[in-house]
Amino acid sequence: ATCVDADYPRLLSEIDHAPFALFLKGNRKILGDKLVSIVGTREPCDKGRSVTAAISTAYVRSGHTIVSGIARGVDSIAHHAALIAGGRTIAVLPNGFNHAYPLENRDLYQMADSSDKLLLISEYPPEQKPQKHHFVRRNRLIAGLSELTIFAEGGIKSGAMITANHALKEGRDVAALSHPQLLNNAGGEQLCTDGAMDLSAQFLTI
């Protein structure tokens, strides 16, 4: 899809440095869904894992499609919880379709061939391997696709925090959680302190 195509995502077209072209694999009609992005650490604590799944499931049930970055940890949990709940999900890749990275999520790459519940999006042609700088560039697309980015759990110096900051810079909504049971969440605590919507009361009880 190029930026002149009718189904190029409107919200994405509004960001700084919107990609001219997107490589798509899967059900491209998902681009027209109501999207919410969920991001977080590759090393969530047990409570972070369960709350990520709960958030993803709740947003699917309220009619949203889940966007994330197909990394291990929070991203992987958000994608799989959406599918388990009968919803749809968009995975934004830091590489081309022909490189299943990370390997633990190769099921998502395989599903894109047959399932109407999944769409893979990449700026990169199919043969492109992931490079370090691709991960940071990918984050602006995760934020740019949605009106709302939810920071489930993560550190202050994390890729998820870069994504949240992209969302804020583009004038989008950001939500996070502030809760002692989230053990790796200095980033979420900071976002809530700075005025992000706090979802703790909705998804966590002391």
Tab-separated table of N, CA, C and O in Angstrom, residues 82-201:
chain	number	residue	atom	x	y	z
A	82	ALA	N	-5.445	-11.155	21.830
A	82	ALA	CA	-6.469	-10.644	20.905
A	82	ALA	C	-7.052	-11.773	20.067
A	82	ALA	O	-8.281	-11.870	19.885
A	83	LEU	N	-6.198	-12.637	19.559
A	83	LEU	CA	-6.660	-13.744	18.717
A	83	LEU	C	-7.466	-14.749	19.525
A	83	LEU	O	-8.512	-15.232	19.066
A	84	ILE	N	-7.016	-15.042	20.737
A	84	ILE	CA	-7.745	-15.983	21.604
A	84	ILE	C	-9.145	-15.442	21.915
A	84	ILE	O	-10.115	-16.207	22.012
A	85	ALA	N	-9.254	-14.121	22.035
A	85	ALA	CA	-10.551	-13.497	22.338
A	85	ALA	C	-11.440	-13.375	21.097
A	85	ALA	O	-12.538	-12.824	21.181
A	86	GLY	N	-10.957	-13.886	19.972
A	86	GLY	CA	-11.744	-13.827	18.738
A	86	GLY	C	-11.582	-12.526	17.984
A	86	GLY	O	-12.329	-12.254	17.040
A	87	GLY	N	-10.595	-11.730	18.383
A	87	GLY	CA	-10.385	-10.445	17.735
A	87	GLY	C	-9.343	-10.505	16.640
A	87	GLY	O	-8.894	-11.578	16.221
A	88	ARG	N	-8.952	-9.312	16.185
A	88	ARG	CA	-7.983	-9.207	15.104
A	88	ARG	C	-6.777	-8.411	15.607
A	88	ARG	O	-6.867	-7.665	16.582
A	89	THR	N	-5.653	-8.593	14.920
A	89	THR	CA	-4.442	-7.922	15.377
A	89	THR	C	-3.555	-7.537	14.203
A	89	THR	O	-3.557	-8.212	13.165
A	90	ILE	N	-2.826	-6.452	14.374
A	90	ILE	CA	-1.835	-5.985	13.400
A	90	ILE	C	-0.459	-6.075	14.048
A	90	ILE	O	-0.250	-5.541	15.146
A	91	ALA	N	0.465	-6.751	13.386
A	91	ALA	CA	1.850	-6.842	13.858
A	91	ALA	C	2.725	-5.967	12.969
A	91	ALA	O	2.764	-6.152	11.747
A	92	VAL	N	3.400	-5.003	13.584
A	92	VAL	CA	4.286	-4.097	12.856
A	92	VAL	C	5.712	-4.638	12.985
A	92	VAL	O	6.245	-4.738	14.084
A	93	LEU	N	6.316	-4.992	11.849
A	93	LEU	CA	7.584	-5.711	11.856
A	93	LEU	C	8.780	-4.766	11.728
A	93	LEU	O	8.693	-3.747	11.039
A	94	PRO	N	9.923	-5.160	12.332
A	94	PRO	CA	11.166	-4.429	12.108
A	94	PRO	C	11.996	-5.064	10.993
A	94	PRO	O	13.202	-4.840	10.883
A	95	ASN	N	11.381	-5.877	10.172
A	95	ASN	CA	12.072	-6.669	9.156
A	95	ASN	C	11.069	-7.041	8.068
A	95	ASN	O	9.881	-6.738	8.170
A	96	GLY	N	11.563	-7.717	7.023
A	96	GLY	CA	10.686	-8.195	5.969
A	96	GLY	C	9.958	-9.471	6.356
A	96	GLY	O	10.349	-10.170	7.305
A	97	PHE	N	8.911	-9.802	5.610
A	97	PHE	CA	8.057	-10.950	5.954
A	97	PHE	C	8.804	-12.280	5.938
A	97	PHE	O	8.408	-13.222	6.615
A	98	ASN	N	9.856	-12.387	5.139
A	98	ASN	CA	10.529	-13.675	4.975
A	98	ASN	C	11.492	-14.007	6.112
A	98	ASN	O	12.137	-15.043	6.088
A	99	HIS	N	11.594	-13.122	7.104
A	99	HIS	CA	12.425	-13.387	8.275
A	99	HIS	C	11.525	-13.388	9.502
A	99	HIS	O	11.072	-12.336	9.940
A	100	ALA	N	11.234	-14.584	10.010
A	100	ALA	CA	10.347	-14.698	11.172
A	100	ALA	C	11.126	-14.326	12.423
A	100	ALA	O	11.812	-15.163	13.018
A	101	TYR	N	11.041	-13.063	12.798
A	101	TYR	CA	11.764	-12.592	13.985
A	101	TYR	C	10.764	-11.960	14.941
A	101	TYR	O	9.958	-11.142	14.512
A	102	PRO	N	10.783	-12.308	16.228
A	102	PRO	CA	11.567	-13.393	16.830
A	102	PRO	C	10.952	-14.752	16.519
A	102	PRO	O	9.747	-14.844	16.258
A	103	LEU	N	11.762	-15.792	16.604
A	103	LEU	CA	11.301	-17.127	16.213
A	103	LEU	C	10.105	-17.585	17.031
A	103	LEU	O	9.262	-18.334	16.542
A	104	GLU	N	10.016	-17.145	18.283
A	104	GLU	CA	8.909	-17.620	19.129
A	104	GLU	C	7.556	-17.141	18.617
A	104	GLU	O	6.518	-17.678	18.995
A	105	ASN	N	7.557	-16.131	17.751
A	105	ASN	CA	6.294	-15.656	17.176
A	105	ASN	C	6.121	-16.059	15.715
A	105	ASN	O	5.336	-15.451	14.979
A	106	ARG	N	6.821	-17.110	15.313
A	106	ARG	CA	6.692	-17.522	13.908
A	106	ARG	C	5.283	-17.993	13.593
A	106	ARG	O	4.870	-17.988	12.437
A	107	ASP	N	4.517	-18.374	14.634
A	107	ASP	CA	3.122	-18.758	14.385
A	107	ASP	C	2.334	-17.592	13.790
A	107	ASP	O	1.455	-17.786	12.937
A	108	LEU	N	2.662	-16.377	14.204
A	108	LEU	CA	1.955	-15.205	13.672
A	108	LEU	C	2.304	-14.988	12.203
A	108	LEU	O	1.436	-14.625	11.397
A	109	TYR	N	3.559	-15.192	11.853
A	109	TYR	CA	3.960	-15.081	10.443
A	109	TYR	C	3.220	-16.118	9.603
A	109	TYR	O	2.741	-15.827	8.509
A	110	GLN	N	3.120	-17.332	10.140
A	110	GLN	CA	2.446	-18.408	9.397
A	110	GLN	C	0.947	-18.144	9.268
A	110	GLN	O	0.343	-18.395	8.220
A	111	MET	N	0.344	-17.605	10.318
A	111	MET	CA	-1.094	-17.334	10.294
A	111	MET	C	-1.472	-16.313	9.231
A	111	MET	O	-2.583	-16.337	8.699
A	112	ALA	N	-0.548	-15.398	8.934
A	112	ALA	CA	-0.860	-14.339	7.972
A	112	ALA	C	-1.176	-14.906	6.595
A	112	ALA	O	-1.837	-14.259	5.782
A	113	ASP	N	-0.719	-16.128	6.322
A	113	ASP	CA	-1.003	-16.753	5.027
A	113	ASP	C	-2.443	-17.229	4.919
A	113	ASP	O	-2.975	-17.360	3.821
A	114	SER	N	-3.076	-17.507	6.059
A	114	SER	CA	-4.370	-18.187	5.993
A	114	SER	C	-5.489	-17.542	6.805
A	114	SER	O	-6.662	-17.762	6.533
A	115	SER	N	-5.145	-16.743	7.819
A	115	SER	CA	-6.167	-16.218	8.724
A	115	SER	C	-6.607	-14.821	8.298
A	115	SER	O	-5.789	-13.998	7.899
A	116	ASP	N	-7.909	-14.550	8.434
A	116	ASP	CA	-8.398	-13.187	8.160
A	116	ASP	C	-8.335	-12.320	9.414
A	116	ASP	O	-8.808	-11.182	9.415
A	117	LYS	N	-7.734	-12.844	10.487
A	117	LYS	CA	-7.672	-12.131	11.771
A	117	LYS	C	-6.360	-11.375	11.967
A	117	LYS	O	-6.158	-10.758	13.007
A	118	LEU	N	-5.474	-11.448	10.993
A	118	LEU	CA	-4.117	-10.977	11.219
A	118	LEU	C	-3.599	-10.205	10.003
A	118	LEU	O	-3.869	-10.584	8.859
A	119	LEU	N	-2.865	-9.132	10.279
A	119	LEU	CA	-2.181	-8.377	9.228
A	119	LEU	C	-0.766	-8.073	9.690
A	119	LEU	O	-0.559	-7.556	10.792
A	120	LEU	N	0.207	-8.399	8.854
A	120	LEU	CA	1.587	-8.003	9.084
A	120	LEU	C	1.869	-6.749	8.272
A	120	LEU	O	1.497	-6.662	7.096
A	121	ILE	N	2.518	-5.774	8.889
A	121	ILE	CA	2.882	-4.521	8.232
A	121	ILE	C	4.388	-4.321	8.370
A	121	ILE	O	4.939	-4.497	9.455
A	122	SER	N	5.029	-3.922	7.273
A	122	SER	CA	6.448	-3.613	7.337
A	122	SER	C	6.780	-2.490	6.368
A	122	SER	O	6.158	-2.365	5.314
A	123	GLU	N	7.753	-1.675	6.743
A	123	GLU	CA	8.320	-0.704	5.800
A	123	GLU	C	9.326	-1.351	4.871
A	123	GLU	O	9.769	-0.728	3.908
A	124	TYR	N	9.703	-2.590	5.192
A	124	TYR	CA	10.852	-3.201	4.541
A	124	TYR	C	10.435	-4.322	3.599
A	124	TYR	O	9.490	-5.059	3.880
A	125	PRO	N	11.158	-4.488	2.483
A	125	PRO	CA	10.825	-5.558	1.540
A	125	PRO	C	11.023	-6.930	2.181
A	125	PRO	O	11.729	-7.074	3.190
A	126	PRO	N	10.391	-7.972	1.602
A	126	PRO	CA	10.337	-9.280	2.258
A	126	PRO	C	11.680	-9.869	2.675
A	126	PRO	O	11.764	-10.555	3.694
A	127	GLU	N	12.751	-9.617	1.924
A	127	GLU	CA	14.040	-10.249	2.228
A	127	GLU	C	14.849	-9.506	3.290
A	127	GLU	O	15.911	-9.977	3.698
A	128	GLN	N	14.389	-8.352	3.738
A	128	GLN	CA	15.180	-7.530	4.661
A	128	GLN	C	15.256	-8.149	6.049
A	128	GLN	O	14.239	-8.404	6.687
A	129	LYS	N	16.480	-8.355	6.529
A	129	LYS	CA	16.675	-8.840	7.896
A	129	LYS	C	16.523	-7.676	8.878
A	129	LYS	O	16.721	-6.516	8.509
A	130	PRO	N	16.181	-7.979	10.144
A	130	PRO	CA	16.055	-6.889	11.120
A	130	PRO	C	17.411	-6.270	11.439
A	130	PRO	O	18.397	-6.984	11.626
A	131	GLN	N	17.460	-4.953	11.479
A	131	GLN	CA	18.654	-4.214	11.885
A	131	GLN	C	18.313	-3.431	13.158
A	131	GLN	O	17.153	-3.112	13.404
A	132	LYS	N	19.338	-3.080	13.908
A	132	LYS	CA	19.097	-2.434	15.199
A	132	LYS	C	18.239	-1.171	15.057
A	132	LYS	O	17.295	-0.950	15.819
A	133	HIS	N	18.536	-0.339	14.070
A	133	HIS	CA	17.808	0.928	13.938
A	133	HIS	C	16.372	0.729	13.459
A	133	HIS	O	15.541	1.620	13.603
A	134	HIS	N	16.072	-0.440	12.895
A	134	HIS	CA	14.698	-0.706	12.437
A	134	HIS	C	13.715	-0.712	13.614
A	134	HIS	O	12.548	-0.353	13.445
A	135	PHE	N	14.178	-1.161	14.783
A	135	PHE	CA	13.275	-1.296	15.924
A	135	PHE	C	12.768	0.072	16.382
A	135	PHE	O	11.593	0.241	16.693
A	136	VAL	N	13.669	1.044	16.393
A	136	VAL	CA	13.266	2.396	16.784
A	136	VAL	C	12.341	3.004	15.740
A	136	VAL	O	11.324	3.630	16.074
A	137	ARG	N	12.646	2.800	14.464
A	137	ARG	CA	11.786	3.331	13.392
A	137	ARG	C	10.398	2.685	13.433
A	137	ARG	O	9.388	3.349	13.203
A	138	ARG	N	10.370	1.402	13.732
A	138	ARG	CA	9.103	0.669	13.799
A	138	ARG	C	8.167	1.268	14.853
A	138	ARG	O	6.950	1.289	14.692
A	139	ASN	N	8.751	1.787	15.940
A	139	ASN	CA	7.930	2.284	17.044
A	139	ASN	C	7.031	3.442	16.637
A	139	ASN	O	5.917	3.585	17.136
A	140	ARG	N	7.491	4.291	15.707
A	140	ARG	CA	6.655	5.432	15.298
A	140	ARG	C	5.412	4.954	14.535
A	140	ARG	O	4.366	5.606	14.562
A	141	LEU	N	5.524	3.785	13.873
A	141	LEU	CA	4.370	3.240	13.148
A	141	LEU	C	3.353	2.652	14.123
A	141	LEU	O	2.140	2.816	13.930
A	142	ILE	N	3.839	1.974	15.165
A	142	ILE	CA	2.925	1.415	16.172
A	142	ILE	C	2.106	2.545	16.796
A	142	ILE	O	0.886	2.442	16.944
A	143	ALA	N	2.777	3.639	17.146
A	143	ALA	CA	2.071	4.788	17.724
A	143	ALA	C	1.192	5.485	16.694
A	143	ALA	O	0.085	5.936	17.000
A	144	GLY	N	1.688	5.555	15.463
A	144	GLY	CA	0.997	6.333	14.434
A	144	GLY	C	-0.288	5.707	13.931
A	144	GLY	O	-1.160	6.410	13.407
A	145	LEU	N	-0.443	4.401	14.083
A	145	LEU	CA	-1.630	3.720	13.562
A	145	LEU	C	-2.871	3.949	14.424
A	145	LEU	O	-3.990	3.771	13.951
A	146	SER	N	-2.685	4.323	15.686
A	146	SER	CA	-3.799	4.322	16.643
A	146	SER	C	-4.024	5.680	17.291
A	146	SER	O	-3.096	6.473	17.438
A	147	GLU	N	-5.265	5.898	17.718
A	147	GLU	CA	-5.578	7.083	18.530
A	147	GLU	C	-5.025	6.932	19.947
A	147	GLU	O	-4.757	7.914	20.627
A	148	LEU	N	-4.906	5.670	20.406
A	148	LEU	CA	-4.505	5.389	21.786
A	148	LEU	C	-3.381	4.370	21.804
A	148	LEU	O	-3.474	3.317	21.159
A	149	THR	N	-2.311	4.684	22.551
A	149	THR	CA	-1.242	3.720	22.824
A	149	THR	C	-1.249	3.402	24.316
A	149	THR	O	-1.233	4.309	25.151
A	150	ILE	N	-1.300	2.103	24.648
A	150	ILE	CA	-1.308	1.655	26.038
A	150	ILE	C	0.054	1.055	26.377
A	150	ILE	O	0.517	0.119	25.713
A	151	PHE	N	0.688	1.611	27.407
A	151	PHE	CA	1.984	1.151	27.894
A	151	PHE	C	1.706	0.192	29.045
A	151	PHE	O	1.315	0.607	30.130
A	152	ALA	N	1.870	-1.105	28.792
A	152	ALA	CA	1.433	-2.108	29.773
A	152	ALA	C	2.403	-2.255	30.940
A	152	ALA	O	1.993	-2.320	32.101
A	153	GLU	N	3.684	-2.340	30.647
A	153	GLU	CA	4.729	-2.430	31.671
A	153	GLU	C	6.050	-2.209	30.974
A	153	GLU	O	6.258	-2.722	29.866
A	154	GLY	N	6.972	-1.465	31.613
A	154	GLY	CA	8.274	-1.280	30.981
A	154	GLY	C	9.111	-0.210	31.656
A	154	GLY	O	8.617	0.563	32.481
A	155	GLY	N	10.373	-0.191	31.292
A	155	GLY	CA	11.305	0.755	31.865
A	155	GLY	C	11.235	2.127	31.215
A	155	GLY	O	10.566	2.324	30.197
A	156	ILE	N	11.955	3.077	31.823
A	156	ILE	CA	11.974	4.436	31.278
A	156	ILE	C	12.767	4.481	29.983
A	156	ILE	O	12.387	5.163	29.032
A	157	LYS	N	13.876	3.748	29.933
A	157	LYS	CA	14.685	3.709	28.709
A	157	LYS	C	14.354	2.427	27.965
A	157	LYS	O	15.104	1.459	27.986
A	158	SER	N	13.219	2.414	27.321
A	158	SER	CA	12.755	1.207	26.623
A	158	SER	C	12.169	1.593	25.285
A	158	SER	O	11.772	2.738	25.056
A	159	GLY	N	12.093	0.611	24.390
A	159	GLY	CA	11.455	0.845	23.106
A	159	GLY	C	9.996	1.237	23.268
A	159	GLY	O	9.472	2.071	22.530
A	160	ALA	N	9.351	0.636	24.269
A	160	ALA	CA	7.937	0.964	24.524
A	160	ALA	C	7.791	2.435	24.905
A	160	ALA	O	6.814	3.100	24.526
A	161	MET	N	8.747	2.963	25.675
A	161	MET	CA	8.700	4.372	26.062
A	161	MET	C	8.897	5.268	24.840
A	161	MET	O	8.259	6.327	24.721
A	162	ILE	N	9.767	4.845	23.914
A	162	ILE	CA	9.930	5.589	22.657
A	162	ILE	C	8.605	5.637	21.907
A	162	ILE	O	8.197	6.678	21.386
A	163	THR	N	7.902	4.499	21.878
A	163	THR	CA	6.594	4.449	21.216
A	163	THR	C	5.605	5.403	21.883
A	163	THR	O	4.898	6.160	21.211
A	164	ALA	N	5.552	5.374	23.213
A	164	ALA	CA	4.645	6.264	23.950
A	164	ALA	C	4.983	7.729	23.671
A	164	ALA	O	4.083	8.563	23.474
A	165	ASN	N	6.268	8.044	23.612
A	165	ASN	CA	6.669	9.422	23.334
A	165	ASN	C	6.320	9.840	21.908
A	165	ASN	O	5.961	11.000	21.674
A	166	HIS	N	6.422	8.912	20.963
A	166	HIS	CA	5.960	9.203	19.597
A	166	HIS	C	4.467	9.544	19.610
A	166	HIS	O	4.018	10.491	18.967
A	167	ALA	N	3.694	8.751	20.342
A	167	ALA	CA	2.247	8.987	20.413
A	167	ALA	C	1.961	10.369	20.991
A	167	ALA	O	1.129	11.119	20.453
A	168	LEU	N	2.650	10.719	22.066
A	168	LEU	CA	2.445	12.030	22.690
A	168	LEU	C	2.823	13.150	21.734
A	168	LEU	O	2.123	14.161	21.620
A	169	LYS	N	3.927	12.974	21.022
A	169	LYS	CA	4.394	14.001	20.086
A	169	LYS	C	3.381	14.230	18.962
A	169	LYS	O	3.229	15.341	18.461
A	170	GLU	N	2.688	13.157	18.582
A	170	GLU	CA	1.698	13.256	17.505
A	170	GLU	C	0.316	13.671	18.022
A	170	GLU	O	-0.649	13.702	17.267
A	171	GLY	N	0.224	13.961	19.331
A	171	GLY	CA	-1.048	14.404	19.888
A	171	GLY	C	-2.048	13.288	20.120
A	171	GLY	O	-3.256	13.529	20.219
A	172	ARG	N	-1.556	12.068	20.230
A	172	ARG	CA	-2.426	10.919	20.474
A	172	ARG	C	-2.560	10.675	21.977
A	172	ARG	O	-1.780	11.175	22.778
A	173	ASP	N	-3.527	9.864	22.351
A	173	ASP	CA	-3.734	9.522	23.757
A	173	ASP	C	-2.766	8.417	24.180
A	173	ASP	O	-2.465	7.503	23.399
A	174	VAL	N	-2.315	8.507	25.425
A	174	VAL	CA	-1.446	7.474	25.995
A	174	VAL	C	-2.030	7.051	27.342
A	174	VAL	O	-2.445	7.888	28.144
A	175	ALA	N	-2.076	5.742	27.567
A	175	ALA	CA	-2.506	5.190	28.847
A	175	ALA	C	-1.394	4.296	29.392
A	175	ALA	O	-0.597	3.740	28.630
A	176	ALA	N	-1.340	4.179	30.703
A	176	ALA	CA	-0.334	3.327	31.347
A	176	ALA	C	-0.916	2.806	32.649
A	176	ALA	O	-2.110	2.997	32.934
A	177	LEU	N	-0.098	2.129	33.431
A	177	LEU	CA	-0.526	1.624	34.726
A	177	LEU	C	0.488	2.028	35.785
A	177	LEU	O	1.693	2.068	35.518
A	178	SER	N	-0.009	2.358	36.968
A	178	SER	CA	0.860	2.698	38.096
A	178	SER	C	0.458	1.795	39.256
A	178	SER	O	-0.605	1.989	39.854
A	179	HIS	N	1.286	0.793	39.525
A	179	HIS	CA	0.856	-0.216	40.492
A	179	HIS	C	2.066	-0.979	41.021
A	179	HIS	O	2.933	-1.385	40.245
A	180	PRO	N	2.139	-1.209	42.336
A	180	PRO	CA	3.312	-1.873	42.915
A	180	PRO	C	3.497	-3.319	42.463
A	180	PRO	O	4.603	-3.854	42.569
A	181	GLN	N	2.440	-3.950	41.961
A	181	GLN	CA	2.580	-5.341	41.518
A	181	GLN	C	3.300	-5.455	40.172
A	181	GLN	O	3.699	-6.553	39.784
A	182	LEU	N	3.439	-4.332	39.460
A	182	LEU	CA	4.195	-4.339	38.202
A	182	LEU	C	5.651	-4.026	38.545
A	182	LEU	O	5.995	-2.912	38.923
A	183	LEU	N	6.507	-5.019	38.396
A	183	LEU	CA	7.851	-4.954	38.971
A	183	LEU	C	8.870	-4.275	38.061
A	183	LEU	O	9.947	-3.903	38.499
A	184	ASN	N	8.534	-4.110	36.788
A	184	ASN	CA	9.486	-3.561	35.813
A	184	ASN	C	8.822	-2.402	35.087
A	184	ASN	O	8.685	-2.406	33.872
A	185	ASN	N	8.357	-1.410	35.867
A	185	ASN	CA	7.414	-0.444	35.291
A	185	ASN	C	7.742	1.010	35.623
A	185	ASN	O	6.836	1.835	35.778
A	186	ALA	N	9.015	1.335	35.710
A	186	ALA	CA	9.368	2.739	35.966
A	186	ALA	C	8.828	3.651	34.862
A	186	ALA	O	8.450	4.799	35.116
A	187	GLY	N	8.762	3.131	33.638
A	187	GLY	CA	8.223	3.925	32.533
A	187	GLY	C	6.745	4.226	32.696
A	187	GLY	O	6.298	5.360	32.483
A	188	GLY	N	5.977	3.212	33.082
A	188	GLY	CA	4.550	3.410	33.303
A	188	GLY	C	4.279	4.361	34.448
A	188	GLY	O	3.383	5.218	34.373
A	189	GLU	N	5.053	4.225	35.531
A	189	GLU	CA	4.901	5.140	36.671
A	189	GLU	C	5.151	6.588	36.229
A	189	GLU	O	4.411	7.503	36.594
A	190	GLN	N	6.202	6.772	35.421
A	190	GLN	CA	6.540	8.120	34.948
A	190	GLN	C	5.443	8.680	34.052
A	190	GLN	O	5.057	9.849	34.174
A	191	LEU	N	4.927	7.858	33.146
A	191	LEU	CA	3.859	8.313	32.247
A	191	LEU	C	2.630	8.742	33.041
A	191	LEU	O	2.016	9.782	32.747
A	192	CYS	N	2.254	7.954	34.049
A	192	CYS	CA	1.080	8.307	34.865
A	192	CYS	C	1.338	9.603	35.644
A	192	CYS	O	0.450	10.461	35.742
A	193	THR	N	2.535	9.760	36.180
A	193	THR	CA	2.897	10.995	36.872
A	193	THR	C	2.773	12.197	35.943
A	193	THR	O	2.334	13.281	36.353
A	194	ASP	N	3.136	11.985	34.683
A	194	ASP	CA	3.117	13.078	33.702
A	194	ASP	C	1.734	13.323	33.096
A	194	ASP	O	1.590	14.173	32.216
A	195	GLY	N	0.739	12.541	33.540
A	195	GLY	CA	-0.622	12.822	33.100
A	195	GLY	C	-1.248	11.826	32.154
A	195	GLY	O	-2.354	12.046	31.655
A	196	ALA	N	-0.559	10.709	31.899
A	196	ALA	CA	-1.187	9.668	31.071
A	196	ALA	C	-2.399	9.086	31.795
A	196	ALA	O	-2.466	9.081	33.028
A	197	MET	N	-3.361	8.606	31.030
A	197	MET	CA	-4.524	7.950	31.606
A	197	MET	C	-4.063	6.694	32.351
A	197	MET	O	-3.317	5.886	31.799
A	198	ASP	N	-4.463	6.548	33.610
A	198	ASP	CA	-4.040	5.418	34.433
A	198	ASP	C	-5.123	4.343	34.419
A	198	ASP	O	-6.240	4.566	34.893
A	199	LEU	N	-4.790	3.187	33.872
A	199	LEU	CA	-5.752	2.090	33.749
A	199	LEU	C	-5.706	1.125	34.934
A	199	LEU	O	-6.374	0.095	34.920
A	200	SER	N	-4.928	1.470	35.967
A	200	SER	CA	-4.735	0.524	37.077
A	200	SER	C	-6.045	0.136	37.751
A	200	SER	O	-6.289	-1.033	38.036
A	201	ALA	N	-6.884	1.131	38.026
A	201	ALA	CA	-8.135	0.839	38.733
A	201	ALA	C	-9.027	-0.086	37.935
A	201	ALA	O	-9.804	-0.873	38.485
